[in-house]
PDB file of C-alpha atoms in Angstrom:
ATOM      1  CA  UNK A   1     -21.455-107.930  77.463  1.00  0.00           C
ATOM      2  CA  UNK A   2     -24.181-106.919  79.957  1.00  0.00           C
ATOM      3  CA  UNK A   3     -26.747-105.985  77.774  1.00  0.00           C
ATOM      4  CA  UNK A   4     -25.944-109.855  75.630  1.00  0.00           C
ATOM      5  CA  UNK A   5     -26.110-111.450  78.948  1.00  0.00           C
ATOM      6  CA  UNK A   6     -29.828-109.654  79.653  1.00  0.00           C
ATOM      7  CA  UNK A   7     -31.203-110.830  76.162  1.00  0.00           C
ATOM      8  CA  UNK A   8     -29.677-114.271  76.463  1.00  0.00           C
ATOM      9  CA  UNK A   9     -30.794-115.045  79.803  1.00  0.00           C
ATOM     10  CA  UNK A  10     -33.322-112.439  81.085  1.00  0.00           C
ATOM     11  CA  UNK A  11     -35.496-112.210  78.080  1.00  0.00           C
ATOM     12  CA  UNK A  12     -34.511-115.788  76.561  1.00  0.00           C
ATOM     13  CA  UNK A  13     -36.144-117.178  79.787  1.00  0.00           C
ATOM     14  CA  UNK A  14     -39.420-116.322  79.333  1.00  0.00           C
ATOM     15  CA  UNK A  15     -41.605-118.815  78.836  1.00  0.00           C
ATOM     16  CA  UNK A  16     -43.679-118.696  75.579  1.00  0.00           C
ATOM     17  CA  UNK A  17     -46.450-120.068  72.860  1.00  0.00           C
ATOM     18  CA  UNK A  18     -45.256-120.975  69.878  1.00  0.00           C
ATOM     19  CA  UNK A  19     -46.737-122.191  66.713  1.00  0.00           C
ATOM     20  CA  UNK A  20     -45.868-126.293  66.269  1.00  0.00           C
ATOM     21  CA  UNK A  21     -47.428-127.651  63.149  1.00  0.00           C
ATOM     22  CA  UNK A  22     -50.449-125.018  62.828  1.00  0.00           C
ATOM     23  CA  UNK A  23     -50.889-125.134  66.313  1.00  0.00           C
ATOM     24  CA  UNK A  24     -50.169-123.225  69.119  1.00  0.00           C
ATOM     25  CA  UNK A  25     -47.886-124.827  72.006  1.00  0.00           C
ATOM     26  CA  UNK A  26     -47.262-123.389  75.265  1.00  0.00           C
ATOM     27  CA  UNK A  27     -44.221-124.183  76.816  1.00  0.00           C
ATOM     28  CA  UNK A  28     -45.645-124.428  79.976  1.00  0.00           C
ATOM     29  CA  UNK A  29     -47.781-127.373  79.252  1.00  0.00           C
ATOM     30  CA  UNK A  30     -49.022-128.454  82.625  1.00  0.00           C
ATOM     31  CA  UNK A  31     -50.479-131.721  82.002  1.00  0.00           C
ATOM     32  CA  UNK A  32     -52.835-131.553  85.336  1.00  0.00           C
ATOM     33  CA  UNK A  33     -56.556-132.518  85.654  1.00  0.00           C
ATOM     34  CA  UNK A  34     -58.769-130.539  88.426  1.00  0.00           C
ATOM     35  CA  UNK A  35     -61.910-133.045  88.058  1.00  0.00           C
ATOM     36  CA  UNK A  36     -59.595-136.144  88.998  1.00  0.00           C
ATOM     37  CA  UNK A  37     -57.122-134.489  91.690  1.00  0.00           C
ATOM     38  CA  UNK A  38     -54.486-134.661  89.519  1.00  0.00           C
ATOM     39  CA  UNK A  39     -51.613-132.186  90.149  1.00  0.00           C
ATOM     40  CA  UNK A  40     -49.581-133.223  86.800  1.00  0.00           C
ATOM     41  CA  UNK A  41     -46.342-132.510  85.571  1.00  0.00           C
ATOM     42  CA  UNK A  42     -44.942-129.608  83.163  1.00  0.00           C
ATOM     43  CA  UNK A  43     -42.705-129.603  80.133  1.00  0.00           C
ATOM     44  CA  UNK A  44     -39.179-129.417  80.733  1.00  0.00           C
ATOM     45  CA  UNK A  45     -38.694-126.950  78.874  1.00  0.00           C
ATOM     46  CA  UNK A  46     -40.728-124.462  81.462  1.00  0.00           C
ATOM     47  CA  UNK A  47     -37.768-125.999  84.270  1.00  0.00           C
ATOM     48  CA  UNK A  48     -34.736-125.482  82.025  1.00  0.00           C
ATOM     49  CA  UNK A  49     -36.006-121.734  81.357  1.00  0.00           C
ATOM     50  CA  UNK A  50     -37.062-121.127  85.304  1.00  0.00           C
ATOM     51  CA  UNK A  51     -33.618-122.427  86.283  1.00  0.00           C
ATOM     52  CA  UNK A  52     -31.832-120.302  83.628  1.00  0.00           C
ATOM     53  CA  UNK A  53     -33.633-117.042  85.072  1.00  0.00           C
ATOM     54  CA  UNK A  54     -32.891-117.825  88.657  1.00  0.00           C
ATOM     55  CA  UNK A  55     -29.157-118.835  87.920  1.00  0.00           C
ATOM     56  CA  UNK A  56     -29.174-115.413  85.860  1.00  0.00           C
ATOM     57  CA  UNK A  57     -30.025-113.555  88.855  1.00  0.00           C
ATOM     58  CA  UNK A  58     -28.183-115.343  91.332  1.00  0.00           C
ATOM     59  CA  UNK A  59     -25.123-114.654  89.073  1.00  0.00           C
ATOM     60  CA  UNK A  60     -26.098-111.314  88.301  1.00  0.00           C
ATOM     61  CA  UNK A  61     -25.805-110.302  92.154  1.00  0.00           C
ATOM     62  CA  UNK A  62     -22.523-111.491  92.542  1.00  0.00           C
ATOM     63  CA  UNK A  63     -23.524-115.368  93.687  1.00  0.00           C
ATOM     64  CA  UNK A  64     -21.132-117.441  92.001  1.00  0.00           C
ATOM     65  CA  UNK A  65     -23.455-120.911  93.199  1.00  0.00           C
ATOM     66  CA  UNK A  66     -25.517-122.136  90.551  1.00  0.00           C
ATOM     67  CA  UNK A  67     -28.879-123.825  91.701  1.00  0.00           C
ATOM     68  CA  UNK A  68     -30.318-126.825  90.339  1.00  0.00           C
ATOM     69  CA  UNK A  69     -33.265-128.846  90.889  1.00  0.00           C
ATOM     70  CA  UNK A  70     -34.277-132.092  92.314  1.00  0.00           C
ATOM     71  CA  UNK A  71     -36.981-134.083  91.019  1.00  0.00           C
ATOM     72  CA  UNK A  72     -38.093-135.159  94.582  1.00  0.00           C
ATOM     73  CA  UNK A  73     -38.618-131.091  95.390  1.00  0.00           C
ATOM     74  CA  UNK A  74     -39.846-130.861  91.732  1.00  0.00           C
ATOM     75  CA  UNK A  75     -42.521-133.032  92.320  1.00  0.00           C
ATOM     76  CA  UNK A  76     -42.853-131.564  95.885  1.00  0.00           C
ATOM     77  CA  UNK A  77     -43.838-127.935  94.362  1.00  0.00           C
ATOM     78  CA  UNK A  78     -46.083-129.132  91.699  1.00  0.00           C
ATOM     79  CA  UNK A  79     -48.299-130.583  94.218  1.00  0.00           C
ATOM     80  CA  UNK A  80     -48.014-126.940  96.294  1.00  0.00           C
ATOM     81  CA  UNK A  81     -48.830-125.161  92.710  1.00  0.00           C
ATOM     82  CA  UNK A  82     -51.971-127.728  92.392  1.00  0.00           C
ATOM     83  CA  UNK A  83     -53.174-127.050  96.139  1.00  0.00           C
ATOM     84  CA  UNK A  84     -53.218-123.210  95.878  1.00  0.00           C
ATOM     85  CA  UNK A  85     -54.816-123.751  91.899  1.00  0.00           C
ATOM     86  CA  UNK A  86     -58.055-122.183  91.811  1.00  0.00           C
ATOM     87  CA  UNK A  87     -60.789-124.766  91.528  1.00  0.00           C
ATOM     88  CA  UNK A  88     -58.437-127.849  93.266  1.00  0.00           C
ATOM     89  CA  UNK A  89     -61.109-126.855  96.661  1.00  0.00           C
ATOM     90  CA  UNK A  90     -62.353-130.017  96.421  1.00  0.00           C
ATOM     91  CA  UNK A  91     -59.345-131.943  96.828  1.00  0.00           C
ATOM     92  CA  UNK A  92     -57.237-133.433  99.457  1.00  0.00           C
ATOM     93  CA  UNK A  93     -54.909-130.920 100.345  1.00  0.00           C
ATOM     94  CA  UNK A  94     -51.435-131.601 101.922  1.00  0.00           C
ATOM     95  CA  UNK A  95     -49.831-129.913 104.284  1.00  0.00           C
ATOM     96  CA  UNK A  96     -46.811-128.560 102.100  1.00  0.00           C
ATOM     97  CA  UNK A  97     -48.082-125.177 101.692  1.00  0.00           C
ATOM     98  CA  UNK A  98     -47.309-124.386 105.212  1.00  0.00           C
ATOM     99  CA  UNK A  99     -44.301-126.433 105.772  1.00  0.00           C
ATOM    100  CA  UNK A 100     -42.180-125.610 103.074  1.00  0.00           C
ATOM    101  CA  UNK A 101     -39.666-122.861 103.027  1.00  0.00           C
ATOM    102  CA  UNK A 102     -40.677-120.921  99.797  1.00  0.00           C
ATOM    103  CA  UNK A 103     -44.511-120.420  99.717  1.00  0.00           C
ATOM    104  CA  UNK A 104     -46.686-119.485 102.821  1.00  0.00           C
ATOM    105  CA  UNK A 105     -50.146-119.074 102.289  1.00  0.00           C
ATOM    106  CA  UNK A 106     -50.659-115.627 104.109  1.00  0.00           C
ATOM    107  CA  UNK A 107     -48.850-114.507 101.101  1.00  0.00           C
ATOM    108  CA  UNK A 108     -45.907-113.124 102.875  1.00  0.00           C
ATOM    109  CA  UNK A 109     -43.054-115.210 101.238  1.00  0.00           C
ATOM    110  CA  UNK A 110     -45.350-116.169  98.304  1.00  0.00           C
ATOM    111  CA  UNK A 111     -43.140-117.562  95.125  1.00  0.00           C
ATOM    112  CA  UNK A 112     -45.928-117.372  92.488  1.00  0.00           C
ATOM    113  CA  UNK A 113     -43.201-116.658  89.720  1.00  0.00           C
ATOM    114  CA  UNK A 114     -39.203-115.723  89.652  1.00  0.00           C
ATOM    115  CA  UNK A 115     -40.201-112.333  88.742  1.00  0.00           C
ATOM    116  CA  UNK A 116     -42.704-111.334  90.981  1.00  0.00           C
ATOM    117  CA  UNK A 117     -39.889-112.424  93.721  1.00  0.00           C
ATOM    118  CA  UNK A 118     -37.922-110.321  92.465  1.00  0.00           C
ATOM    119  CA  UNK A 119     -40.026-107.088  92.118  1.00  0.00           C
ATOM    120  CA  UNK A 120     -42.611-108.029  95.283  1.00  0.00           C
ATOM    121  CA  UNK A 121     -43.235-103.901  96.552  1.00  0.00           C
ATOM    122  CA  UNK A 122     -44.824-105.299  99.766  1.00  0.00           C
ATOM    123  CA  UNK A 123     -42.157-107.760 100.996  1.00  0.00           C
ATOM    124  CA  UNK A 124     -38.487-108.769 100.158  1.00  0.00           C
ATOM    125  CA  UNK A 125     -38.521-111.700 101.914  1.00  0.00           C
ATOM    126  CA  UNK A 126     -39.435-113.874  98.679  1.00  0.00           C
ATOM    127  CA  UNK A 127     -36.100-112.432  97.191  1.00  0.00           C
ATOM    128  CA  UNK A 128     -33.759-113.763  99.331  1.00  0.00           C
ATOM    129  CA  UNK A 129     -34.994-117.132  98.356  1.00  0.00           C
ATOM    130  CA  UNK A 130     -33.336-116.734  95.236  1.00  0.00           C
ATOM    131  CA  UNK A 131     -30.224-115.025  96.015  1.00  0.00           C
ATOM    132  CA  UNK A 132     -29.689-116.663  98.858  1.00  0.00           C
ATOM    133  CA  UNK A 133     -26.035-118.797  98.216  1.00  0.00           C
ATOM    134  CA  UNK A 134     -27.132-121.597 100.336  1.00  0.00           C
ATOM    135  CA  UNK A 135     -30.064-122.426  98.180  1.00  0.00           C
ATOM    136  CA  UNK A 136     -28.632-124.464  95.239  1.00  0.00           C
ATOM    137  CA  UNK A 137     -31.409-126.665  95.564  1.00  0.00           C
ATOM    138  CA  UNK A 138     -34.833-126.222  94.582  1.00  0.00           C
ATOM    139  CA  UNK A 139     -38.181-127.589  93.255  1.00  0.00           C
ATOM    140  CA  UNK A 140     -39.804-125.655  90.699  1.00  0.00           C
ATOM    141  CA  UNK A 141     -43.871-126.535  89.786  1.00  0.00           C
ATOM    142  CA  UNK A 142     -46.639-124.644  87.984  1.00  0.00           C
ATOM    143  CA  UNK A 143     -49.996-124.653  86.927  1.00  0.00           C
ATOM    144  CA  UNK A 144     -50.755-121.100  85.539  1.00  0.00           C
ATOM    145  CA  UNK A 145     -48.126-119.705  88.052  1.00  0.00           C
ATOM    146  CA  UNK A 146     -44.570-120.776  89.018  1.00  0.00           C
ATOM    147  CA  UNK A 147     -43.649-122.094  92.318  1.00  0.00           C
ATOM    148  CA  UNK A 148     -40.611-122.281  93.861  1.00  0.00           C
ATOM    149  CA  UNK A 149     -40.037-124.119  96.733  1.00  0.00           C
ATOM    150  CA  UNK A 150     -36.064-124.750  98.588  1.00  0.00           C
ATOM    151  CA  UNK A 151     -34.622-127.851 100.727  1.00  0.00           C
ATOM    152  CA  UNK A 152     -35.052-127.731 104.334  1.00  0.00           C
ATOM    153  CA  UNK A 153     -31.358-128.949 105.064  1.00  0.00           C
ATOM    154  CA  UNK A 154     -29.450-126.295 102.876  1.00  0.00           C
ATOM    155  CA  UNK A 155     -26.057-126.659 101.636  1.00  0.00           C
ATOM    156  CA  UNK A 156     -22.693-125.660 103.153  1.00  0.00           C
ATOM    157  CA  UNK A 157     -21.077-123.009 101.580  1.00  0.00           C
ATOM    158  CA  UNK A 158     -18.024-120.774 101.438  1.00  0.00           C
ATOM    159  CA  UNK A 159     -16.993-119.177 104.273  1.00  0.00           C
ATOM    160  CA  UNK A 160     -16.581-115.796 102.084  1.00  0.00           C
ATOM    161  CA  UNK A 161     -20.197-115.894 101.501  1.00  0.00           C
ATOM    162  CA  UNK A 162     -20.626-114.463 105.401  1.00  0.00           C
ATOM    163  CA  UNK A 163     -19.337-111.347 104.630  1.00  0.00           C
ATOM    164  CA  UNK A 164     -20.779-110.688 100.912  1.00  0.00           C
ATOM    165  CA  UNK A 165     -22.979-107.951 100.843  1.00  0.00           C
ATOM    166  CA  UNK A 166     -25.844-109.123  98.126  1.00  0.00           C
ATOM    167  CA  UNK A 167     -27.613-105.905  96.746  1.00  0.00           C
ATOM    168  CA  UNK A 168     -30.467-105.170  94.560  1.00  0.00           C
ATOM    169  CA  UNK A 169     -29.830-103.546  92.345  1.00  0.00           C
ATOM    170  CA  UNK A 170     -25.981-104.961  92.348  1.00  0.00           C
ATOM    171  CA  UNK A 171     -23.110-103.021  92.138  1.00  0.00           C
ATOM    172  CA  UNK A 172     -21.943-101.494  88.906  1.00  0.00           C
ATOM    173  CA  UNK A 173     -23.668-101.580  85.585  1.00  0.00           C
ATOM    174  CA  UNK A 174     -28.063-102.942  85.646  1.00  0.00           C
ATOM    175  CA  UNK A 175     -30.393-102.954  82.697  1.00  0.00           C
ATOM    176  CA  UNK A 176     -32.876-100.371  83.067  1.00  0.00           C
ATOM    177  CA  UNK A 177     -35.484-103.273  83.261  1.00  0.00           C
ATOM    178  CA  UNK A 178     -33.945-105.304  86.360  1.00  0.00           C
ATOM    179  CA  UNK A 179     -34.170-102.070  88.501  1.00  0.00           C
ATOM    180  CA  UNK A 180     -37.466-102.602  90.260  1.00  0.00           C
ATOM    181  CA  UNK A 181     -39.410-100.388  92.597  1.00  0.00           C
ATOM    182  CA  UNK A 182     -37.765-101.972  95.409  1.00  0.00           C
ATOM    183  CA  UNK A 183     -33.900-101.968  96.120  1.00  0.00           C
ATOM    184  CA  UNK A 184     -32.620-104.419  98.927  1.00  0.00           C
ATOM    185  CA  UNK A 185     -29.150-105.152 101.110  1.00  0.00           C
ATOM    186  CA  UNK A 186     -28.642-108.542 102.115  1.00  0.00           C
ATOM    187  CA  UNK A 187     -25.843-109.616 104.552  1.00  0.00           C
ATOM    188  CA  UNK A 188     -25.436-112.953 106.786  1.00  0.00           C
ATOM    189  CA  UNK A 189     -25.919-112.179 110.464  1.00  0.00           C
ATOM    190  CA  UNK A 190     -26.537-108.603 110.425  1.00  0.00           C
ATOM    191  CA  UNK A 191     -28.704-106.283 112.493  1.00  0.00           C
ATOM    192  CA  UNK A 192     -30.524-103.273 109.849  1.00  0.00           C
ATOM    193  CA  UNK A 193     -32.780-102.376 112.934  1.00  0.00           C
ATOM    194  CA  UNK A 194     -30.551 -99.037 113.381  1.00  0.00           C
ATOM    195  CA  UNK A 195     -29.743 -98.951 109.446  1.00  0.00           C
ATOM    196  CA  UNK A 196     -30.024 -95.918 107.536  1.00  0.00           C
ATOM    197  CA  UNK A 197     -30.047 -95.186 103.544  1.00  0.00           C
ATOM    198  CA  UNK A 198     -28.405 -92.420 101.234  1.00  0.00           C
ATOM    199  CA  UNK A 199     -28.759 -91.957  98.086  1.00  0.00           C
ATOM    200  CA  UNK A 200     -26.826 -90.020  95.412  1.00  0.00           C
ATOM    201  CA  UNK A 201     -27.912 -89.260  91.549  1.00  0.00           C
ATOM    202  CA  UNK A 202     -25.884 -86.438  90.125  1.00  0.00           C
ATOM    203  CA  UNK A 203     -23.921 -85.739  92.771  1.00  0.00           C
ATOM    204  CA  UNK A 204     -26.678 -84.386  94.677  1.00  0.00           C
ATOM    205  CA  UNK A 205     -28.338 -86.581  97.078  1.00  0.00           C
ATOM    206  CA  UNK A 206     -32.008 -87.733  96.978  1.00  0.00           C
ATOM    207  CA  UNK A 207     -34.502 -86.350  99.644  1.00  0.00           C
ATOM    208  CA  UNK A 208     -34.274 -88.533 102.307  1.00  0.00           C
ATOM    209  CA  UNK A 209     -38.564 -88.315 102.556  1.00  0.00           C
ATOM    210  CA  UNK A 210     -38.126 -90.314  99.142  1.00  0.00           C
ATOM    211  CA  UNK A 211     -36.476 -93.306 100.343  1.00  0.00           C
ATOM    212  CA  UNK A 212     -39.001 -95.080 102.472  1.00  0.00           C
ATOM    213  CA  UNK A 213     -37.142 -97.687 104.541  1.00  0.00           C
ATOM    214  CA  UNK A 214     -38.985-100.974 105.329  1.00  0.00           C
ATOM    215  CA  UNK A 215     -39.295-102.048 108.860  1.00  0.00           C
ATOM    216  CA  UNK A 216     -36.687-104.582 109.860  1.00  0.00           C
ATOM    217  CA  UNK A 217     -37.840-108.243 110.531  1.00  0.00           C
ATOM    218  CA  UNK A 218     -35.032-110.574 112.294  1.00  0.00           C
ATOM    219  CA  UNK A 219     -37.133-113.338 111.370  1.00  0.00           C
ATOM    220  CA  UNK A 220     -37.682-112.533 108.071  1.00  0.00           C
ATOM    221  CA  UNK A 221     -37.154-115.092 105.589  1.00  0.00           C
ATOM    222  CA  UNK A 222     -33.575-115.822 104.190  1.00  0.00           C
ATOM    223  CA  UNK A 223     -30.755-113.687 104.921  1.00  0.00           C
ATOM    224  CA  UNK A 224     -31.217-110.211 106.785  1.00  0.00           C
ATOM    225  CA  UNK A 225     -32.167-108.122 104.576  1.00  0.00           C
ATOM    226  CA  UNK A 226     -32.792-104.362 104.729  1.00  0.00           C
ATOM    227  CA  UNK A 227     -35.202-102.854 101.567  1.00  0.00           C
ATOM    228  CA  UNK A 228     -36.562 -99.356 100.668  1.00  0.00           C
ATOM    229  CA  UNK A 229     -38.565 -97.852  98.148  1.00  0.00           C
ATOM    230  CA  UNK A 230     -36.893 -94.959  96.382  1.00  0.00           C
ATOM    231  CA  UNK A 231     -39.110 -92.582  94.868  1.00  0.00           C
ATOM    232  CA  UNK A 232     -38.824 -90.876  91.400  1.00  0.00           C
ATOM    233  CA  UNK A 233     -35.901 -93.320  90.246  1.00  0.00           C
ATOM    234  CA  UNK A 234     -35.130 -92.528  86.341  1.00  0.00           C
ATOM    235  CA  UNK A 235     -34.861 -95.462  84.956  1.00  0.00           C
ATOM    236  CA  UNK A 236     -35.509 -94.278  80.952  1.00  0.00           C
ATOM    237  CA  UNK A 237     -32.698 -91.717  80.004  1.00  0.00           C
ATOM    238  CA  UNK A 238     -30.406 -90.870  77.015  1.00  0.00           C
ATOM    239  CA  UNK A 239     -27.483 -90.980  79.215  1.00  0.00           C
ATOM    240  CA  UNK A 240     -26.436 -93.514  81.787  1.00  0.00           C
ATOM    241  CA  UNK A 241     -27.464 -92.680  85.368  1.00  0.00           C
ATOM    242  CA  UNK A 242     -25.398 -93.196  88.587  1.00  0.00           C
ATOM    243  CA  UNK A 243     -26.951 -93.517  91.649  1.00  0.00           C
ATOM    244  CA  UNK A 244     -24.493 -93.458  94.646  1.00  0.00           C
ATOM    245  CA  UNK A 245     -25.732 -96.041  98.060  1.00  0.00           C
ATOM    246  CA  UNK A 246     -24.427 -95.667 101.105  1.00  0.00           C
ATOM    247  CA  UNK A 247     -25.979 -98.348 104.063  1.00  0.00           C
ATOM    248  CA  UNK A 248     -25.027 -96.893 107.450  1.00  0.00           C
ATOM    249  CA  UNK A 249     -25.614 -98.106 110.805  1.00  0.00           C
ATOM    250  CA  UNK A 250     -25.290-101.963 110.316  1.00  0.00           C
ATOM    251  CA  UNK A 251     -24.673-104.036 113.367  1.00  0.00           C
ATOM    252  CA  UNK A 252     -22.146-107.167 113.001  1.00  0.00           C
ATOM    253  CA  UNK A 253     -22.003-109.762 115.603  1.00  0.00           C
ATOM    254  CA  UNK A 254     -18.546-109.305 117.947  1.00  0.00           C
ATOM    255  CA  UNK A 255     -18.310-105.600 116.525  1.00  0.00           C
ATOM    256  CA  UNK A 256     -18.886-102.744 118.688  1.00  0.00           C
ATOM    257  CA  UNK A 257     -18.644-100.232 115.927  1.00  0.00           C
ATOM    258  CA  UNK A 258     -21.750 -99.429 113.766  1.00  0.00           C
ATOM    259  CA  UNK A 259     -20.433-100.619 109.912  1.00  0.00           C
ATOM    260  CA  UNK A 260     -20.977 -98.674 106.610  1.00  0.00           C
ATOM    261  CA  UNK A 261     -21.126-100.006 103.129  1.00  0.00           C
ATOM    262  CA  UNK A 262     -21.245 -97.706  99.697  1.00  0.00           C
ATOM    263  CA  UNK A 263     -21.634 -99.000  96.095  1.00  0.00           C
ATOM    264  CA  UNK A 264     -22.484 -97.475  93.002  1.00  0.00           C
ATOM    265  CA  UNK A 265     -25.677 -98.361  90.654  1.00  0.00           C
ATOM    266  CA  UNK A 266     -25.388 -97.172  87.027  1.00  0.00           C
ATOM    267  CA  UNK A 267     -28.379 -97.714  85.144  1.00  0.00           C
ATOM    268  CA  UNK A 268     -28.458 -98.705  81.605  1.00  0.00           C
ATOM    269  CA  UNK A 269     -30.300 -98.730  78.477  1.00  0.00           C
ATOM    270  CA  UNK A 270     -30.631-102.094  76.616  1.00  0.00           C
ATOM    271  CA  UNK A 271     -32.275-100.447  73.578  1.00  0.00           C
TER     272      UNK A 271
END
């Protein structure tokens, strides 16, 4: 069922050319023009698939909220994709880049495309935008990269979404594909300045010089997150591979005691 779910909506969301008529279409199809300041639209197709892949990983991490987007935010990100477009210099710029939670222009929270969110090795701040449960509203844009852009007011949710632990790599059974150099912990309201990281793979635990823990912003974008870099992850293997977390030393609001979290990671092949 897992590995289905991957081809279905991992791979089945990628955005291609195909040949229409003797020609080749891209399903992008930005429809913009640099010369006349015109930041364009894109074919709906390239929204349907971007909103499949984010709802895929959303899902995939245990966030039962599907997104959607709005056509006001929508046109609100195509107009941040045409600002930051190489060769749009000479045009007006708004002031969207730097006011809308998302994109930043120092690059720190950049959302060029749902995968590069997802996989980012410098920061994991871009992540959270997408598995964060309160954004089921977004704006999606592109030009010859995606945008993705999220409300300023965000929803209400569930109050069981302030004690779900969001991890990734989630718990239980990942395509080999989805594990990406950087693993993350995500919980509302906690403190990871004190956190610490184990890891297990045959029983034996990893050398804690190869997990490289990323300082812990406060301010960091979404919910707190605490990420590390494991080195010498097998991802590629004729057997599947188990890799035991444990996340000590997490700080909860009103609770004295230092909590502890473990989950298991069993990586899989979908070939």
């Amino acid at each position: 069922i897992i590995i289905e779910d991957y081809h279905i909506n991992f791979k089945g969301s990628r955005l291609i050319k195909q040949f229409v008529d003797g020609k080749i279409v891209d399903e992008l199809r930005w429809k913009g023009n640099v010369k006349q300041c015109k930041p364009g639209h894109i074919f709906e197709t390239a929204h349907i698939k971007t909103l499949q892949r984010i709802n895929y990983y959303r899902r995939f991490a245990g966030v039962d909220l599907p997104s959607t987007f709005s056509e006001d935010l929508n046109t609100k990100a195509q107009q941040i994709a045409f600002d930051v477009y190489p060769g749009a210099e000479e045009c007006k710029k708004s002031n969207l880049v730097k006011n809308t939670p998302g994109i930043q222009m120092n690059g720190a929270h950049t959302s060029k495309a749902i995968l590069s969110m997802m996989t980012a090795t410098t920061d994991a701040g871009s992540r959270t935008y997408i598995l964060n449960p309160k954004n089921q509203i977004m704006g999606h844009g592109s030009t010859d990269k995606n945008i993705v852009i999220v409300n300023d007011d965000m929803n209400q949710v569930d109050d069981k979404y302030d004690s779900l632990a969001i991890a990734w790599p989630p718990q239980g059974m990942v395509p080999a594909e989805l594990i990406y150099g950087r693993w993350s912990f995500s919980l509302k309201n906690a403190d990871f300045s004190k956190a610490k990281v184990k890891m297990k793979v045959f029983g034996r635990e990893v050398p804690k010089e190869n997990i490289v823990i990323d300082e812990f912003n406060p301010q960091g974008a979404g919910i707190p997150t605490l990420s590390w870099l494991p080195k010498d992850v097998i991802l590629y293997a004729q057997m599947d591979l188990e890799y035991e977390v444990e996340v000590s030393g997490v700080k909860l609001p009103g609770v004295e005691k230092l909590q502890g979290y473990k989950y298991k990671v069993t990586v899989i092949q979908t070939k």
